[in-house]
């Protein structure tokens, strides 16, 4: 049975978003930075939430050869941060309660910086995996808390736009890192230098977020300290939400977790094995890296478009199901006719998965009553979804080791994409929200 939830506010917007019960509703009078300054620093952090993962696949064969890794062990370089994202997602809420969500995001960005910097010495296998793990923990904490901060600092009618903007940053970083990894290795003289050079982006994230940490924490920290949410004038604040556990018995939370699990399995397996699939078919690593960049660039388009349109759509199934179908069409293309239209297939897979993930982030805000509830919902959903999805890249690598080909990988991803579409049908706007 689902948890009891706060009754639906009769004044909530027609999109199904929560009423204006967050700090963001009163941000201008509260002395917070402007909308665009807040959005910009959020974007600077979000740009680091995929680069440590997507910069690796174009260099995967070179890394494997240099370090003597099997395909399964090489796939673990993608699996490890994804697994970290799942395992440490619940830790993010506890850390936010202890030091505040704003300071926790700063600490997460520093972790990504340290993990990425360590890759300059990644000729050492242990250091490579430890650095990847540290970056994964940072990605876990930052990715879990960003939806909570969106709900804290921005009004409901801007949630889709802000989510789209930070999705744009995430996918933009993914696209650039995928395209530039091999050329950077050539220019800098080693794959280690290529992977480590992305620490510059983390420096930018830390530099953008750090100056505002104390200022933002006065507001976001109020909730984690007192267990209250700043109310709209004339409304009663929610009290005591601070100590609620993750919503393990809430049906909506499980539906979102399963949706994100299917989407994440498809995404991270595609990120890991799209470029190697075409290297296997005779493409150069550089061209395969460009194909990965096309995949990521398509996600930029749909990752921004989906959330922006969602602000005007009450029933998100009108977006979730079509984009799931688009993703399946792309994986079928790579599976059955990889050389027929590789650039088209990469684009179509990217369009489907980019929108699917960004809409998932919107739902983590939309189906929560308060910012703190959004954090707990995100923690549970990420624990389950990334925990399951982390199996994908390494399992697909094992399939390649056994069969000698990556063709079967795309058959499996097609089936998972169909499952994603079926779960989408359950995410109707009348579902109870998590309190």
XYZ file of C-alpha atoms in Angstrom:
435
model
C 0.000 0.000 0.000
C 1.308 3.484 -0.719
C 2.288 5.861 2.041
C -0.199 8.472 3.030
C 0.445 11.656 1.135
C -0.501 15.247 1.633
C -3.869 16.000 -0.012
C -3.614 17.555 -3.407
C -3.624 21.322 -3.239
C -6.751 22.595 -5.019
C -4.781 25.592 -6.215
C -2.042 23.504 -7.856
C -1.335 24.258 -11.485
C -2.994 22.322 -14.259
C 0.301 20.633 -15.066
C 0.057 18.638 -11.864
C 2.999 20.381 -10.237
C 3.024 21.072 -6.527
C 1.765 24.441 -5.423
C 4.293 27.150 -4.744
C 5.473 25.836 -1.413
C 9.172 26.303 -1.819
C 11.748 28.953 -1.140
C 11.927 29.604 -4.853
C 8.495 31.170 -4.703
C 9.835 34.046 -2.662
C 13.398 34.083 -3.969
C 13.442 37.697 -5.245
C 12.310 39.139 -1.876
C 14.534 36.742 0.041
C 17.672 38.195 -1.497
C 18.676 35.122 -3.462
C 20.574 35.529 -6.743
C 18.481 36.090 -9.852
C 16.845 33.242 -11.726
C 19.513 33.216 -14.421
C 22.444 33.365 -11.973
C 21.016 30.415 -10.052
C 20.399 28.533 -13.287
C 23.938 29.274 -14.489
C 25.666 27.903 -11.381
C 23.414 24.842 -11.496
C 24.458 24.323 -15.117
C 28.159 24.670 -14.209
C 27.826 21.823 -11.723
C 25.592 19.679 -13.934
C 28.118 19.802 -16.777
C 30.321 17.497 -14.676
C 27.736 14.769 -14.069
C 28.477 12.647 -17.161
C 31.936 13.577 -18.462
C 33.811 11.172 -16.184
C 31.725 8.363 -17.719
C 31.357 9.376 -21.376
C 34.996 10.342 -21.941
C 36.043 6.694 -21.471
C 34.242 4.608 -24.192
C 36.036 6.067 -27.258
C 39.330 5.112 -25.576
C 38.126 1.818 -24.133
C 40.003 -0.475 -26.519
C 43.223 1.526 -26.034
C 42.828 1.438 -22.253
C 42.137 -2.316 -22.353
C 45.208 -2.984 -24.484
C 47.479 -0.808 -22.350
C 46.375 -2.320 -19.040
C 45.582 -5.867 -20.208
C 41.894 -5.670 -19.273
C 39.159 -8.003 -20.504
C 36.101 -6.457 -22.128
C 34.120 -7.127 -18.965
C 36.768 -5.404 -16.814
C 36.872 -2.477 -19.234
C 33.082 -2.223 -19.082
C 33.457 -1.850 -15.311
C 34.972 1.592 -15.910
C 31.459 2.639 -16.855
C 29.743 0.292 -14.416
C 31.670 1.545 -11.367
C 30.449 5.165 -11.437
C 26.923 4.035 -12.275
C 26.975 1.588 -9.347
C 28.328 4.360 -7.142
C 25.470 6.578 -8.275
C 23.019 3.970 -7.051
C 24.720 2.979 -3.803
C 25.490 6.525 -2.707
C 22.236 8.183 -3.814
C 20.600 7.512 -0.399
C 23.741 8.838 1.305
C 23.151 12.171 -0.431
C 20.017 12.875 1.608
C 21.811 12.059 4.870
C 24.752 14.226 3.893
C 22.372 17.044 2.973
C 20.731 16.764 6.378
C 24.097 16.911 8.120
C 25.796 19.771 6.235
C 22.980 21.161 4.077
C 22.162 20.327 0.434
C 24.077 23.296 -0.981
C 27.325 22.417 0.805
C 26.799 18.765 -0.134
C 26.665 19.679 -3.825
C 29.906 21.630 -3.458
C 31.552 18.626 -1.795
C 30.247 16.393 -4.591
C 31.758 18.623 -7.260
C 35.108 18.556 -5.451
C 34.921 14.739 -5.443
C 34.377 14.735 -9.204
C 37.375 17.062 -9.546
C 39.651 14.784 -7.489
C 38.466 11.635 -9.258
C 39.053 13.155 -12.683
C 42.435 14.596 -11.732
C 43.604 11.155 -10.607
C 43.280 9.897 -14.168
C 46.495 11.656 -15.104
C 48.114 8.743 -13.271
C 45.717 6.126 -14.603
C 48.513 4.003 -16.009
C 48.205 2.436 -12.573
C 45.150 0.148 -12.671
C 44.303 0.648 -8.992
C 44.444 4.443 -9.301
C 42.252 4.329 -12.410
C 39.513 2.404 -10.642
C 39.797 4.338 -7.360
C 39.592 7.650 -9.207
C 36.605 6.414 -11.182
C 34.931 5.388 -7.922
C 35.548 8.776 -6.277
C 34.165 10.599 -9.317
C 31.160 8.265 -9.254
C 30.423 9.134 -5.620
C 30.531 12.827 -6.500
C 28.210 12.265 -9.446
C 25.859 10.305 -7.168
C 25.558 13.027 -4.553
C 25.346 15.902 -7.032
C 22.871 14.152 -9.318
C 20.635 13.150 -6.411
C 20.469 16.625 -4.873
C 20.024 18.771 -7.990
C 16.293 17.909 -8.391
C 15.815 18.817 -4.731
C 17.524 22.183 -5.236
C 15.456 22.849 -8.349
C 12.314 22.382 -6.272
C 13.790 24.516 -3.476
C 14.904 27.551 -5.453
C 12.636 27.672 -8.508
C 8.846 28.083 -8.815
C 6.820 25.154 -10.202
C 6.204 26.783 -13.574
C 9.975 27.006 -14.201
C 10.886 23.449 -13.131
C 10.797 22.081 -16.678
C 12.929 24.907 -18.054
C 15.579 24.624 -15.343
C 15.637 20.831 -15.611
C 16.072 21.173 -19.361
C 18.937 23.620 -18.915
C 20.912 21.389 -16.607
C 20.128 18.395 -18.816
C 21.555 20.477 -21.665
C 24.747 20.909 -19.655
C 24.978 17.218 -18.747
C 24.407 15.998 -22.274
C 26.529 18.773 -23.762
C 29.433 17.674 -21.608
C 28.795 14.086 -22.644
C 28.770 14.996 -26.338
C 31.942 17.074 -26.210
C 33.861 14.531 -24.134
C 32.850 11.680 -26.421
C 33.930 13.565 -29.551
C 37.128 15.022 -28.111
C 38.583 12.113 -26.104
C 40.562 10.547 -28.964
C 41.750 13.862 -30.484
C 42.816 14.987 -27.002
C 44.748 11.760 -26.500
C 46.557 12.425 -29.781
C 47.219 16.067 -28.911
C 48.279 15.496 -25.295
C 50.241 12.331 -25.975
C 48.345 9.767 -23.920
C 44.907 8.492 -23.034
C 45.651 9.255 -19.385
C 46.123 12.951 -20.151
C 42.950 12.954 -22.231
C 40.855 11.509 -19.399
C 42.479 13.740 -16.776
C 42.048 16.936 -18.790
C 38.314 16.969 -18.071
C 39.175 18.058 -14.534
C 39.203 21.593 -15.960
C 35.421 21.391 -16.244
C 35.173 20.375 -12.580
C 37.329 23.357 -11.616
C 34.778 25.602 -13.335
C 31.945 23.902 -11.451
C 33.639 24.368 -8.072
C 34.543 27.982 -8.878
C 30.956 28.798 -9.873
C 29.237 27.085 -6.935
C 31.600 27.886 -4.030
C 31.050 31.686 -3.842
C 27.278 31.215 -3.486
C 27.354 28.313 -1.039
C 26.847 30.285 2.173
C 24.262 32.590 0.619
C 22.165 29.734 -0.767
C 22.598 27.602 2.344
C 20.766 30.184 4.468
C 17.634 29.170 2.613
C 18.074 25.558 1.538
C 19.691 24.743 4.873
C 16.645 25.978 6.777
C 14.677 22.958 5.609
C 17.273 20.359 6.485
C 17.785 21.939 9.890
C 14.227 22.606 10.997
C 12.219 20.119 9.010
C 10.042 22.900 7.607
C 9.430 24.345 4.198
C 8.998 28.074 3.767
C 5.285 28.496 3.134
C 3.455 30.642 0.698
C 1.842 33.606 2.504
C -1.350 32.411 4.101
C -0.352 28.720 3.867
C 0.874 26.371 6.587
C 4.373 24.981 6.269
C 4.945 21.241 6.132
C 6.462 20.167 9.440
C 8.464 17.108 10.375
C 9.276 15.867 6.871
C 12.959 15.880 7.744
C 12.894 12.506 9.485
C 10.766 10.607 7.004
C 12.574 7.569 5.554
C 12.895 6.843 1.878
C 9.476 5.921 0.452
C 10.009 2.149 0.183
C 6.291 1.343 0.467
C 5.107 4.024 -1.949
C 3.838 2.670 -5.272
C 4.615 5.870 -7.154
C 8.227 5.745 -5.945
C 8.565 2.157 -7.198
C 7.036 3.017 -10.564
C 9.531 5.867 -11.018
C 12.423 3.671 -9.884
C 11.570 0.935 -12.403
C 11.124 3.479 -15.193
C 14.530 5.028 -14.455
C 16.115 1.571 -14.139
C 15.073 0.625 -17.670
C 16.092 4.017 -19.050
C 19.465 3.988 -17.278
C 20.235 0.420 -18.399
C 19.689 1.491 -22.011
C 21.587 4.745 -21.643
C 24.744 3.500 -19.937
C 24.988 0.364 -22.064
C 24.630 2.535 -25.178
C 27.234 5.015 -23.915
C 29.675 2.194 -23.231
C 29.223 0.058 -26.331
C 28.009 2.252 -29.213
C 31.501 3.369 -30.232
C 33.079 -0.099 -29.704
C 30.260 -1.640 -31.783
C 31.410 0.327 -34.803
C 35.131 -0.063 -34.058
C 34.364 -3.778 -34.148
C 32.927 -3.244 -37.624
C 36.090 -1.556 -38.903
C 35.553 2.095 -38.012
C 38.464 4.135 -36.666
C 38.260 5.069 -32.977
C 38.031 8.742 -33.960
C 35.032 8.219 -36.244
C 33.377 5.977 -33.660
C 33.931 8.733 -31.093
C 32.186 11.198 -33.412
C 29.288 8.759 -33.652
C 29.115 8.763 -29.848
C 29.093 12.552 -29.970
C 26.115 12.487 -32.350
C 24.363 10.164 -29.909
C 25.037 12.588 -27.051
C 24.160 15.664 -29.145
C 20.750 14.232 -29.966
C 20.197 13.862 -26.237
C 20.907 17.577 -25.835
C 18.024 18.415 -28.168
C 15.445 16.092 -26.649
C 16.806 16.515 -23.116
C 16.018 20.226 -23.312
C 12.837 19.923 -25.354
C 11.164 17.267 -23.187
C 11.225 19.164 -19.862
C 10.281 22.501 -21.456
C 7.244 20.931 -23.120
C 6.414 19.119 -19.873
C 5.618 22.464 -18.236
C 2.582 22.584 -20.527
C 1.567 18.924 -20.343
C -0.374 17.504 -17.401
C -0.202 13.837 -18.451
C 3.459 13.046 -19.062
C 2.593 9.741 -20.711
C 1.928 11.801 -23.840
C 5.695 12.386 -23.928
C 7.080 9.313 -22.157
C 5.591 6.673 -24.447
C 6.506 8.273 -27.824
C 10.098 8.852 -26.732
C 10.356 5.263 -25.491
C 9.223 4.100 -28.939
C 11.798 6.352 -30.613
C 14.571 4.830 -28.493
C 13.479 1.303 -29.417
C 13.519 2.160 -33.121
C 17.143 3.263 -32.765
C 18.320 0.148 -30.906
C 16.575 -2.088 -33.459
C 18.440 -0.210 -36.201
C 21.844 -0.745 -34.592
C 20.954 -4.386 -33.948
C 19.557 -5.433 -37.330
C 21.007 -2.923 -39.818
C 24.001 -1.221 -38.196
C 25.669 -0.104 -41.432
C 22.465 0.992 -43.172
C 22.238 4.350 -41.400
C 24.613 4.500 -38.412
C 24.375 8.265 -37.949
C 20.587 8.077 -38.026
C 20.489 5.221 -35.522
C 22.819 7.066 -33.141
C 20.647 10.173 -33.390
C 17.393 8.282 -32.873
C 18.699 6.372 -29.840
C 19.955 9.657 -28.397
C 16.661 11.459 -28.992
C 14.715 8.752 -27.220
C 17.038 8.370 -24.254
C 17.749 12.067 -23.720
C 14.073 12.936 -23.345
C 13.390 9.809 -21.302
C 15.979 10.716 -18.677
C 15.155 14.416 -18.482
C 11.448 13.637 -18.090
C 12.399 11.218 -15.325
C 14.078 14.118 -13.507
C 10.953 16.221 -13.960
C 8.872 13.443 -12.400
C 11.195 13.287 -9.381
C 10.155 16.885 -8.725
C 6.550 16.644 -9.856
C 5.638 13.581 -7.800
C 7.098 15.053 -4.567
C 5.231 17.371 -2.205
C 8.303 19.165 -0.815
C 11.964 19.655 -1.760
C 13.015 17.258 1.015
C 10.541 14.656 -0.254
C 11.998 15.110 -3.735
C 15.451 14.372 -2.297
C 14.264 11.180 -0.617
C 12.341 10.077 -3.708
C 15.409 10.735 -5.855
C 17.639 8.823 -3.451
C 15.414 5.744 -3.548
C 14.845 5.908 -7.310
C 18.564 6.307 -8.047
C 19.536 3.519 -5.629
C 17.287 1.064 -7.456
C 17.698 2.339 -11.003
C 21.463 2.842 -11.026
C 21.992 -0.319 -8.995
C 20.239 -2.334 -11.696
C 21.646 -0.278 -14.578
C 25.214 -0.748 -13.357
C 24.921 -4.408 -14.335
C 24.285 -3.414 -17.943
C 27.720 -2.361 -19.260
C 29.633 -5.169 -17.548
C 27.047 -7.810 -18.523
C 27.117 -6.588 -22.108
C 30.911 -6.760 -21.999
C 30.637 -10.361 -20.845
C 28.294 -11.086 -23.750
C 30.938 -9.714 -26.085
C 33.642 -11.844 -24.450
C 31.518 -14.981 -24.900
C 30.056 -14.344 -28.368
C 32.857 -12.277 -29.878
C 30.316 -9.709 -31.087
C 28.243 -6.823 -29.753
C 25.188 -7.527 -31.910
C 23.319 -9.304 -29.112
C 23.809 -6.267 -26.866
C 21.414 -4.251 -28.992
C 18.819 -7.023 -28.975
C 18.833 -6.917 -25.167
C 18.600 -3.108 -25.175
C 15.590 -3.321 -27.483
C 13.770 -5.528 -24.968
C 14.673 -3.220 -22.082
C 13.416 -0.243 -24.106
C 10.075 -1.981 -24.603
C 9.883 -2.527 -20.831
C 10.554 1.183 -20.313
C 7.603 2.033 -22.544
C 5.301 -0.343 -20.664
C 6.216 1.177 -17.285
C 5.602 4.651 -18.743
C 1.955 3.757 -19.215
C 1.600 3.491 -15.418
C 2.843 7.024 -14.722
C -0.461 8.851 -14.915
C -0.981 12.293 -13.278
C -3.417 10.989 -10.648
C -0.787 8.955 -8.812
C -0.213 9.893 -5.163
C 2.711 12.193 -4.556
C 5.474 11.400 -2.082
C 5.316 13.469 1.126
